[in-house]
PDB file of C-alpha atoms and ligand atoms in Angstrom:
ATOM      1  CA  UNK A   1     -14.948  -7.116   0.233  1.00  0.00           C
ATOM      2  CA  UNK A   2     -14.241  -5.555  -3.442  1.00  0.00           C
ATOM      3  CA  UNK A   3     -14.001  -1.923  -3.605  1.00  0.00           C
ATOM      4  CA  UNK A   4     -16.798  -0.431  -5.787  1.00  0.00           C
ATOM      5  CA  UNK A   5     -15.813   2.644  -8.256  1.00  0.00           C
ATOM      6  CA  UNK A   6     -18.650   3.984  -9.666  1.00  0.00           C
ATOM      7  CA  UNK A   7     -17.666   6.709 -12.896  1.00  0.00           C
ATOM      8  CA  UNK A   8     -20.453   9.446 -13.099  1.00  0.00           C
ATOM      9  CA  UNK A   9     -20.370  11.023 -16.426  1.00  0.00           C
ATOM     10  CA  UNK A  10     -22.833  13.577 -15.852  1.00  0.00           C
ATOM     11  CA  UNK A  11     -24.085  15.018 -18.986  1.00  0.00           C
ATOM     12  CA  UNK A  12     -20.804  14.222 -20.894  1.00  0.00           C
ATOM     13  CA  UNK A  13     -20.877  11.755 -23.947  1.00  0.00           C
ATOM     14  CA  UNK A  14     -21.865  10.889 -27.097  1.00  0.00           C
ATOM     15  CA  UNK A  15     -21.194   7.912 -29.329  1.00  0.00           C
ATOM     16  CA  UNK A  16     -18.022   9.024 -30.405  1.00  0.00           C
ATOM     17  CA  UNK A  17     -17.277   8.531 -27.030  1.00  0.00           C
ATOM     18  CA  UNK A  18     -18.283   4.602 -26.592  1.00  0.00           C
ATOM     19  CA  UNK A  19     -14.560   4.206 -27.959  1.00  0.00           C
ATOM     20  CA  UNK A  20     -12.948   4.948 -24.744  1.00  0.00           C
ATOM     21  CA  UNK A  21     -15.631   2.841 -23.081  1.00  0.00           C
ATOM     22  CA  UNK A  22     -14.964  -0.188 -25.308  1.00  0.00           C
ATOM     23  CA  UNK A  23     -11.032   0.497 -24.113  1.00  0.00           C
ATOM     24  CA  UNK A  24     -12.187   0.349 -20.441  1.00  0.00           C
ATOM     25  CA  UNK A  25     -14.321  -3.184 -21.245  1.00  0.00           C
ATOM     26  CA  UNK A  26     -11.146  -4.482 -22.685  1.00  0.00           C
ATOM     27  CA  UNK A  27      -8.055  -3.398 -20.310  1.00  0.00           C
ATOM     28  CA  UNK A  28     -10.519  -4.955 -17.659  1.00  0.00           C
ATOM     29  CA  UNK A  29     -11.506  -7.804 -19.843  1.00  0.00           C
ATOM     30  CA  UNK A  30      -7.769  -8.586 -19.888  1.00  0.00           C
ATOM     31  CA  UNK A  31      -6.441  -7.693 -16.569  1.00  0.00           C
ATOM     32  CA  UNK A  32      -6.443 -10.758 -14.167  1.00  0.00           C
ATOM     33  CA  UNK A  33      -7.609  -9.121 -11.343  1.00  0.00           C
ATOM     34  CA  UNK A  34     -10.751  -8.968 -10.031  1.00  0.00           C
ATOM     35  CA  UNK A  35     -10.640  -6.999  -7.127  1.00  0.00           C
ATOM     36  CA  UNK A  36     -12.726  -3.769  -7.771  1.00  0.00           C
ATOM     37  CA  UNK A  37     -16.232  -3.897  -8.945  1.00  0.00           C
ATOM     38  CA  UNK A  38     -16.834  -1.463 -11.411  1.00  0.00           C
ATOM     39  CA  UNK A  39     -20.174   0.360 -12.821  1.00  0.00           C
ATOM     40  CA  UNK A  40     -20.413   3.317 -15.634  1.00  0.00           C
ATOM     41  CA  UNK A  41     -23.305   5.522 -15.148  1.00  0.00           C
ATOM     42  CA  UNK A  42     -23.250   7.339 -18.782  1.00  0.00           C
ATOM     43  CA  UNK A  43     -26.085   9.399 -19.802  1.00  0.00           C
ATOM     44  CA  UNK A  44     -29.558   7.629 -20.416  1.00  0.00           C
ATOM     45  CA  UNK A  45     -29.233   8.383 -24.368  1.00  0.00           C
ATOM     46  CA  UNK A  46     -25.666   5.497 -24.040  1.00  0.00           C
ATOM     47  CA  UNK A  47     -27.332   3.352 -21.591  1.00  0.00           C
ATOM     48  CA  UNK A  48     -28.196   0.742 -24.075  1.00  0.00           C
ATOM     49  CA  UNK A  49     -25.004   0.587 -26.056  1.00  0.00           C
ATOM     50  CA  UNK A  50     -22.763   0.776 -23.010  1.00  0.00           C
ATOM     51  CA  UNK A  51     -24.315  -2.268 -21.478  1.00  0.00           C
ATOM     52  CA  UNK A  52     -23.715  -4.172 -25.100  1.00  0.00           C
ATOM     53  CA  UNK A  53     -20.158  -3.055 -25.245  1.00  0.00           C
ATOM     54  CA  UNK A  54     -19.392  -3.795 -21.741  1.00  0.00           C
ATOM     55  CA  UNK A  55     -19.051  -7.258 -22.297  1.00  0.00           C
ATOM     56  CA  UNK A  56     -19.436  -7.823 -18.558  1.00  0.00           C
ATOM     57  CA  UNK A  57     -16.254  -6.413 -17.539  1.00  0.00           C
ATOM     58  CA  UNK A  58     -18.147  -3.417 -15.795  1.00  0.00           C
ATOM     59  CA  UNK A  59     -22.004  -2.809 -14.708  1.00  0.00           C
ATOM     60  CA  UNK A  60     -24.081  -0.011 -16.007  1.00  0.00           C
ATOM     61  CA  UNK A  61     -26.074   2.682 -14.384  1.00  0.00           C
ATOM     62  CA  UNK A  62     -28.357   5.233 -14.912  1.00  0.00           C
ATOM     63  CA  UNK A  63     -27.735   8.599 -13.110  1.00  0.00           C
ATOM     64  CA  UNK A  64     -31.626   9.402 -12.423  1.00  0.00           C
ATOM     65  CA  UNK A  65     -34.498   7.845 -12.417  1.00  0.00           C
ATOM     66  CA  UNK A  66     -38.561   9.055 -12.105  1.00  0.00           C
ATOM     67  CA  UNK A  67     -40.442   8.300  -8.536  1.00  0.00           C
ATOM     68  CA  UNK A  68     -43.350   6.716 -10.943  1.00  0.00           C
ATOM     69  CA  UNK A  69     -43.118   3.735 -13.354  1.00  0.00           C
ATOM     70  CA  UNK A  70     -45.220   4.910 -15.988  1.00  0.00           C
ATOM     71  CA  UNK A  71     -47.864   7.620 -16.803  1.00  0.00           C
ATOM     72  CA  UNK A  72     -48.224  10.815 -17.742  1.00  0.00           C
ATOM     73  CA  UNK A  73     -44.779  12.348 -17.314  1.00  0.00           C
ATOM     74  CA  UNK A  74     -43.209  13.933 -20.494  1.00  0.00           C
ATOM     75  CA  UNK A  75     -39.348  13.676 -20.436  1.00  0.00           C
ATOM     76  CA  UNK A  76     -39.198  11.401 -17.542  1.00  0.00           C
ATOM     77  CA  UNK A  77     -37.621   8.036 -17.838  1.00  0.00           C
ATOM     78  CA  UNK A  78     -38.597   5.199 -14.966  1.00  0.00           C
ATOM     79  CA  UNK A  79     -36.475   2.882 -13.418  1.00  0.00           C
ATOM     80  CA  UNK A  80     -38.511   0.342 -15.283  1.00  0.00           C
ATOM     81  CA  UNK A  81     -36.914   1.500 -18.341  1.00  0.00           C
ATOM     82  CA  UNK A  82     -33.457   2.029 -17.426  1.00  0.00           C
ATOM     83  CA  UNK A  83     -33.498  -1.503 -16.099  1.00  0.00           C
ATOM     84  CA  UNK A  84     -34.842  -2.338 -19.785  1.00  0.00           C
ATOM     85  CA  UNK A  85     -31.945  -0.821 -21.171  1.00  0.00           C
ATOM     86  CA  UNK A  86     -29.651  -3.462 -19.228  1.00  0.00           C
ATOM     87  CA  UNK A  87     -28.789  -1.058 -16.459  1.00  0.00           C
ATOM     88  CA  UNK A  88     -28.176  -2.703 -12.846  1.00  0.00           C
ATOM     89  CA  UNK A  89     -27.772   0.819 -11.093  1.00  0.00           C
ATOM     90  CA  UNK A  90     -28.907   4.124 -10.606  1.00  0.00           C
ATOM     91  CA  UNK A  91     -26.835   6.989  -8.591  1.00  0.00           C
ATOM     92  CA  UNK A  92     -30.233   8.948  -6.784  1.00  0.00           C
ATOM     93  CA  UNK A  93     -30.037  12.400  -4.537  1.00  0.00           C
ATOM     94  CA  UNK A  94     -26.854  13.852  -5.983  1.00  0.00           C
ATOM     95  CA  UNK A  95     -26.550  17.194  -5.346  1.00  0.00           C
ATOM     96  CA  UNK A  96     -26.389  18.635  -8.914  1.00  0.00           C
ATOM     97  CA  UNK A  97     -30.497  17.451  -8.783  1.00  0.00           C
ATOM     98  CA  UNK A  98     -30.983  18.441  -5.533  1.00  0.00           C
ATOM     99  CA  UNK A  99     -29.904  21.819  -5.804  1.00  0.00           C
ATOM    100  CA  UNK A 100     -30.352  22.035  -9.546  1.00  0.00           C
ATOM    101  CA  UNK A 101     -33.747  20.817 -10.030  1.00  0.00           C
ATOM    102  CA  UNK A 102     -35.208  21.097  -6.222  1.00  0.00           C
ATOM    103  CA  UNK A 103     -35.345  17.392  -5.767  1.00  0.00           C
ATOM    104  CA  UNK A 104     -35.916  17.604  -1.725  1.00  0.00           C
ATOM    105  CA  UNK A 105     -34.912  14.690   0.726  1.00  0.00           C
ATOM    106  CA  UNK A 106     -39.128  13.434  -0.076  1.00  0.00           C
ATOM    107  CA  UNK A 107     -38.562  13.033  -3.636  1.00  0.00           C
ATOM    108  CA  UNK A 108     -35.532  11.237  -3.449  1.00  0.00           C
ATOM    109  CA  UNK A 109     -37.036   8.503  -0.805  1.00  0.00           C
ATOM    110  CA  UNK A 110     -40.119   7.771  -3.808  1.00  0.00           C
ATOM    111  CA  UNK A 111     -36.960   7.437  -6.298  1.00  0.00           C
ATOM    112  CA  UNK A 112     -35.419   4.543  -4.000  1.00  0.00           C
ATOM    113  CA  UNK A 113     -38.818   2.974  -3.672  1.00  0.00           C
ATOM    114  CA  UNK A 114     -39.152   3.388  -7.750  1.00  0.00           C
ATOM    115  CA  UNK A 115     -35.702   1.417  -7.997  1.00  0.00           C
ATOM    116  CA  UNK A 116     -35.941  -1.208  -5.854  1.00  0.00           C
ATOM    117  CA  UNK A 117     -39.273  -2.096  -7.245  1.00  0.00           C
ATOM    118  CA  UNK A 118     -37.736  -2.105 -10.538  1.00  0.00           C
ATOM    119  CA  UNK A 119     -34.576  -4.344  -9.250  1.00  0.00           C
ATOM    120  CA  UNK A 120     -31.662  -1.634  -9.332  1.00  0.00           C
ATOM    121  CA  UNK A 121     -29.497  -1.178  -6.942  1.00  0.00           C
ATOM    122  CA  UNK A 122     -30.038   2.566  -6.105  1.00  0.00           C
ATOM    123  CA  UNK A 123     -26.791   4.522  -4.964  1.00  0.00           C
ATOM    124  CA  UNK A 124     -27.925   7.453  -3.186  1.00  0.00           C
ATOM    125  CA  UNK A 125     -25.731  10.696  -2.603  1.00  0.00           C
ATOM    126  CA  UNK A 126     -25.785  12.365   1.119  1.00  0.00           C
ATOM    127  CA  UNK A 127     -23.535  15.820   1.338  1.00  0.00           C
ATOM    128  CA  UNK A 128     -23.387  18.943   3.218  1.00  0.00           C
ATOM    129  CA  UNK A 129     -22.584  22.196   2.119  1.00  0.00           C
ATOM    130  CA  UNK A 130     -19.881  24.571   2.849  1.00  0.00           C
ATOM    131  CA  UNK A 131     -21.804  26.362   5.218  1.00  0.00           C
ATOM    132  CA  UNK A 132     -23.092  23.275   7.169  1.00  0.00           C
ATOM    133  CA  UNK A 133     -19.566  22.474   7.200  1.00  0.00           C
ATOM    134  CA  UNK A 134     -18.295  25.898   8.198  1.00  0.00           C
ATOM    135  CA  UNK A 135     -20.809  26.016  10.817  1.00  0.00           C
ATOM    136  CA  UNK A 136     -19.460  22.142  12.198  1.00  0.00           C
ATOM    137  CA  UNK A 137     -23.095  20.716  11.500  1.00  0.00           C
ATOM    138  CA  UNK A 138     -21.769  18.503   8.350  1.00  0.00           C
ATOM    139  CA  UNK A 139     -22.639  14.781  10.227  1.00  0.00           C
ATOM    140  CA  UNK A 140     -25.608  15.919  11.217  1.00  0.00           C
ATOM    141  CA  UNK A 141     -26.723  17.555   7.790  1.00  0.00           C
ATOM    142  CA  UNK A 142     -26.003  14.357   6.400  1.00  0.00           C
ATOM    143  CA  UNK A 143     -27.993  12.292   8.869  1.00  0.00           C
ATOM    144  CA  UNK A 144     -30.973  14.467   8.090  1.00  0.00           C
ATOM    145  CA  UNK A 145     -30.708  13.937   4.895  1.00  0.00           C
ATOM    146  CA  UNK A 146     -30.308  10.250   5.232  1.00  0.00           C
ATOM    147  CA  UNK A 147     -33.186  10.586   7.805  1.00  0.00           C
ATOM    148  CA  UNK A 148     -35.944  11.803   5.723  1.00  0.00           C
ATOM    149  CA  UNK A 149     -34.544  10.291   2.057  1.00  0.00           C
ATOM    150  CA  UNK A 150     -34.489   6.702   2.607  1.00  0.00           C
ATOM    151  CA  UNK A 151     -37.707   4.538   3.341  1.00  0.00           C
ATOM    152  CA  UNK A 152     -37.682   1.725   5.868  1.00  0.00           C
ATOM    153  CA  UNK A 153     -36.247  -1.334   4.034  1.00  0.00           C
ATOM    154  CA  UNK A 154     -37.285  -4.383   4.707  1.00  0.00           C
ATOM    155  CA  UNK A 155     -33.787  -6.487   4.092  1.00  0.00           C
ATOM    156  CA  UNK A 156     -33.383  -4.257   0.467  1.00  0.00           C
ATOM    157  CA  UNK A 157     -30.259  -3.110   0.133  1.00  0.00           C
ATOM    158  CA  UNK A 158     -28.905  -0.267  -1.389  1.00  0.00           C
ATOM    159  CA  UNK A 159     -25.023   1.433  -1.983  1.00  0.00           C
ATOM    160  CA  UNK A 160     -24.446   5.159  -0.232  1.00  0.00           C
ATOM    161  CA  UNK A 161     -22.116   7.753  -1.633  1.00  0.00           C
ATOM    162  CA  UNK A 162     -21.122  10.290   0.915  1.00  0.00           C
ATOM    163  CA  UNK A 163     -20.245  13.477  -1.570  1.00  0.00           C
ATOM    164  CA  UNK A 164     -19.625  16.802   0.206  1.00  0.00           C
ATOM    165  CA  UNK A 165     -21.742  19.524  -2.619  1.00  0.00           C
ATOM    166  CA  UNK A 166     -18.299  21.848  -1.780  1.00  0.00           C
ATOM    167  CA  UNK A 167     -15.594  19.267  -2.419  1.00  0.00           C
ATOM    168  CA  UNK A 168     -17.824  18.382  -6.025  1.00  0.00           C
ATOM    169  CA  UNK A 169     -15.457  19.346  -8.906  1.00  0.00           C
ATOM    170  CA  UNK A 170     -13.427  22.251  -6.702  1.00  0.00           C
ATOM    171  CA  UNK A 171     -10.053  19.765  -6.203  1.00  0.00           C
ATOM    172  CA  UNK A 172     -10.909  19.497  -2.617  1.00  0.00           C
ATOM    173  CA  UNK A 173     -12.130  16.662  -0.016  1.00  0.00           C
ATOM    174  CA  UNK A 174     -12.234  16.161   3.560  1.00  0.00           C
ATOM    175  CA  UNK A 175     -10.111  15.009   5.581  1.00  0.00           C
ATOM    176  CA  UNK A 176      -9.735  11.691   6.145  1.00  0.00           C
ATOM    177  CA  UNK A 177     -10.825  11.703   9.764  1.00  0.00           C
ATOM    178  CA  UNK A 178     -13.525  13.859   8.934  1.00  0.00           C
ATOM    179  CA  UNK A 179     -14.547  11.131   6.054  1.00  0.00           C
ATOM    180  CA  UNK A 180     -14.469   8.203   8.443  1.00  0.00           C
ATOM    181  CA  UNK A 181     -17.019  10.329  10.777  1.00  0.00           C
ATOM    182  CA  UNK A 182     -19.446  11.027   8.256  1.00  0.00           C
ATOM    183  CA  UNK A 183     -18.969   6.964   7.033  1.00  0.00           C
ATOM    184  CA  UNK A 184     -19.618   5.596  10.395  1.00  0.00           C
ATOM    185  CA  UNK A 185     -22.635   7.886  10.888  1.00  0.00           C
ATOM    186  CA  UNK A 186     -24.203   7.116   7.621  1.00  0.00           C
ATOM    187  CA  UNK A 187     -23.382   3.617   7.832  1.00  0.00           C
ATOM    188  CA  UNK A 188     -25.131   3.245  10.960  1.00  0.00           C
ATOM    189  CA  UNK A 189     -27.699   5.353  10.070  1.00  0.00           C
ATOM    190  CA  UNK A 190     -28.558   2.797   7.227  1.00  0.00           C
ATOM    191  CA  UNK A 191     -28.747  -0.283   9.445  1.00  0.00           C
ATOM    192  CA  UNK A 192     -31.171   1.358  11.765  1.00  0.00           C
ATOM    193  CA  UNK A 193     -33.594   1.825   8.087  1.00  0.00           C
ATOM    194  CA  UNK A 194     -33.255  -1.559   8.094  1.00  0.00           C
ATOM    195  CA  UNK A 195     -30.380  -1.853   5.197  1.00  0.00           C
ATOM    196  CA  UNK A 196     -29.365  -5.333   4.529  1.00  0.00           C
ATOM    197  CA  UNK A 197     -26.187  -7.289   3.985  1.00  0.00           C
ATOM    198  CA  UNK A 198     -22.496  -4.876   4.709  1.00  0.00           C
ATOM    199  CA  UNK A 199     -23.953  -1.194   4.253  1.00  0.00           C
ATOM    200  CA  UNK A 200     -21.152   0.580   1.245  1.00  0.00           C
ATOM    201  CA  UNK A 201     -20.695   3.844   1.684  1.00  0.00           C
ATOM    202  CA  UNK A 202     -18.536   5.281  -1.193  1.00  0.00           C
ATOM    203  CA  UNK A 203     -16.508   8.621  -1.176  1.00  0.00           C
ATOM    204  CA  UNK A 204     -17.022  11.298  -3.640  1.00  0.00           C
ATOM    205  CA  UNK A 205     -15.790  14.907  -4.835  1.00  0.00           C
ATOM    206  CA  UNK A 206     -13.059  15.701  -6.081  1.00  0.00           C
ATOM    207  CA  UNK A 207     -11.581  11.744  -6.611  1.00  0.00           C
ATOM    208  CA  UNK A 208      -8.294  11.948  -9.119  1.00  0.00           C
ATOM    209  CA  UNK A 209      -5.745   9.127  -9.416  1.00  0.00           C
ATOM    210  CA  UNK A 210      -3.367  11.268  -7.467  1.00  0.00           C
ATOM    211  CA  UNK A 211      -5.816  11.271  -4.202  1.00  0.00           C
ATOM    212  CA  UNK A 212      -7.722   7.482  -4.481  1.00  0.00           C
ATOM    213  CA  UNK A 213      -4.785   5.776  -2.351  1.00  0.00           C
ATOM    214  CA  UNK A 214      -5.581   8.258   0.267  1.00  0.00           C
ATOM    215  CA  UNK A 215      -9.317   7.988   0.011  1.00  0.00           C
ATOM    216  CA  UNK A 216      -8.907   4.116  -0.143  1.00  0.00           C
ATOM    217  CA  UNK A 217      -6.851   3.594   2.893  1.00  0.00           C
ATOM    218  CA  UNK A 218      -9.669   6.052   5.064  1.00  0.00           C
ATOM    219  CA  UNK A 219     -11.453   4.178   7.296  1.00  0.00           C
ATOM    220  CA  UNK A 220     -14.922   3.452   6.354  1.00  0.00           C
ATOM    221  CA  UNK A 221     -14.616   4.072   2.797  1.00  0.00           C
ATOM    222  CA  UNK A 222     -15.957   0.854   0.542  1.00  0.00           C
ATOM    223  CA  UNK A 223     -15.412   2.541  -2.848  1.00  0.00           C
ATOM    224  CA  UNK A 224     -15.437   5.841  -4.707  1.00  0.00           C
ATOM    225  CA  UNK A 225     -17.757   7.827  -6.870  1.00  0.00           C
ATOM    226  CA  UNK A 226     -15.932   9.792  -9.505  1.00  0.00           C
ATOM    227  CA  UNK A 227     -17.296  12.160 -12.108  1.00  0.00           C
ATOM    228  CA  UNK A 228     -14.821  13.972 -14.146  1.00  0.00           C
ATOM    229  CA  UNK A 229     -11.726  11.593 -13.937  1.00  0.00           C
ATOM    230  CA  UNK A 230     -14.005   8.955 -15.206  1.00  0.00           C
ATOM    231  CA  UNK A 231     -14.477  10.536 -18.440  1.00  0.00           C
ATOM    232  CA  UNK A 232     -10.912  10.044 -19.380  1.00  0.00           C
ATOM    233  CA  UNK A 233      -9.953   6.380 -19.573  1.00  0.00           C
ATOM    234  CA  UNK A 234      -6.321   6.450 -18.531  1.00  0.00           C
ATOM    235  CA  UNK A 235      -7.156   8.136 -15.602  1.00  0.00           C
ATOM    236  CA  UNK A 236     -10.593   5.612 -14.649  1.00  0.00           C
ATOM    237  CA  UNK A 237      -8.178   2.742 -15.144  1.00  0.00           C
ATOM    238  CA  UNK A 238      -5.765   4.220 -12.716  1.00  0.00           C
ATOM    239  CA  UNK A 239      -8.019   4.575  -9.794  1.00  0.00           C
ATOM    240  CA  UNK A 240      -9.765   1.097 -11.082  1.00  0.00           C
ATOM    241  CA  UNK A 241      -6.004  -0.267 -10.661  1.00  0.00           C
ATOM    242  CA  UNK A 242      -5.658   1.670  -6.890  1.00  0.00           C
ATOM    243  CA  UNK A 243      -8.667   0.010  -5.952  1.00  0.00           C
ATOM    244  CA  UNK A 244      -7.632  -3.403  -6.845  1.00  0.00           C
ATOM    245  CA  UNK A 245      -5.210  -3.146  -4.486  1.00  0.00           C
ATOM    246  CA  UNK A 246      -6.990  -2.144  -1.481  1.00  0.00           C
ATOM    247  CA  UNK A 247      -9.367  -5.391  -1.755  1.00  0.00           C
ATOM    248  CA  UNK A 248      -9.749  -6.592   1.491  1.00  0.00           C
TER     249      UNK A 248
HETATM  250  P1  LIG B   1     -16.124  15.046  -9.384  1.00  0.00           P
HETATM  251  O1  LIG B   1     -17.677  14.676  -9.271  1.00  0.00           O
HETATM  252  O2  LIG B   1     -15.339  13.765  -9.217  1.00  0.00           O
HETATM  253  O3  LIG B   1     -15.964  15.636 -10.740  1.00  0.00           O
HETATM  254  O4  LIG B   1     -15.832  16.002  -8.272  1.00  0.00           O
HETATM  255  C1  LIG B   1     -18.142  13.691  -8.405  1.00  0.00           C
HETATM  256  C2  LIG B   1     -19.651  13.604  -8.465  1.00  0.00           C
HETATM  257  O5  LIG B   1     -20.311  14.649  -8.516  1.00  0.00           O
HETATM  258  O6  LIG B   1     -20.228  12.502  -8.461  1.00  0.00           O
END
């Protein structure tokens, strides 16, 4: 199976910056491997113009999406509309709109319903925090969470992205046994909602080209999801290259 590297750009870039996306389309556009699948999740404002540059080298994603389709919501965008704008993904659940904007475990599971409906693939963030952690309740924080944000699918699939909140821009991550715990859990987890097809669960926090070999080679993990090193293309294309390695 192809690792999948997923770059989160949070609420970085502007079209000055489609440059150093256009670079990424064409280093992978020229390389003749194929043994990482990749996806850009810019902000919804480059959604559009990413897709059109990407000449197919890479997939696009949206980083949010509304629970509705349409109506009445001023400053919402559905995943009708980000699947307008060519996107094939959305990244749901992560932490920075969890704790940010109070988007509990209920919210989340009408967002994956919203996606599917609109044919993304939705990948959806699980994480404990330091204190869970601290207090040795991480799995099971993460099972909860998993628990009561995904609906029962019936053969849908979706991707998973285990990101500790604590290991989230601070330079560090779990160990790699602790990783492969919190994999296997989730991964199961998933099947028993009914997930079709090989379950992905992707590691993320923290994911520089100096750590992805490490994080590749754990147990469990099918990809990563990185948000600062992404923004720099040098450093996207080095984990991208990492990755194409550990194909298996
Ligand atoms: P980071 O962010 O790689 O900058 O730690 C990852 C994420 O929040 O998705």
């Amino acid at each position: 199976m192809r690792r999948l590297i997923v770059g989160n750009w949070k609420m970085h870039g502007r079209s000055r910056d489609l440059a150093g996306l256009s670079a990424l389309a064409h280093a992978l556009a020229g390389s003749s491997e194929t043994g990482a699948e990749i996806v850009v999740c810019p902000p919804f404002t480059l959604l559009r113009e990413t897709n059109a540059l990407s000449e197919g080298a890479f997939a696009v994603g949206a980083q949010d999406c509304a629970a509705q389709m349409d109506g009445p919501f001023t400053g919402d965008i559905s995943a009708a509309m980000v699947r307008d704008c060519g996107a094939q993904f959305v990244i749901l659940g992560h932490s920075e709109r969890r704790c940010g904007h109070g988007e509990a475990d209920e919210r989340v599971q009408l967002k994956i319903v919203a996606a599917l409906q609109a044919g993304l693939i939705p990948i959806v963030c699980f994480g404990e925090s330091q204190q869970q952690r601290a207090a040795g309740g991480a799995v099971e924080a993460v099972l909860a969470q998993v628990q009561a944000g995904v609906p029962a699918l019936q053969g849908q699939s979706l991707v998973a992205a285990y990101e500790p909140i604590w290991a989230i821009g601070s330079g560090l991550t779990p160990s790699p046994s602790q990783i492969s715990l919190a994999h296997h859990a989730m991964r199961d987890a998933l099947r028993e909602k009914g997930c079709a097809g090989p379950v992905r669960v992707l590691y993320g926090g923290s994911v520089r080209p100096a750590n992805c070999a490490e994080l590749l080679a754990t147990e469990g993990v099918d990809g990563l999801l990185v948000g600062a090193a992404s923004l720099e293309t040098a450093a996207f294309l080095s984990i991208i290259a990492v990755a194409q390695q550990y194909a298996r």
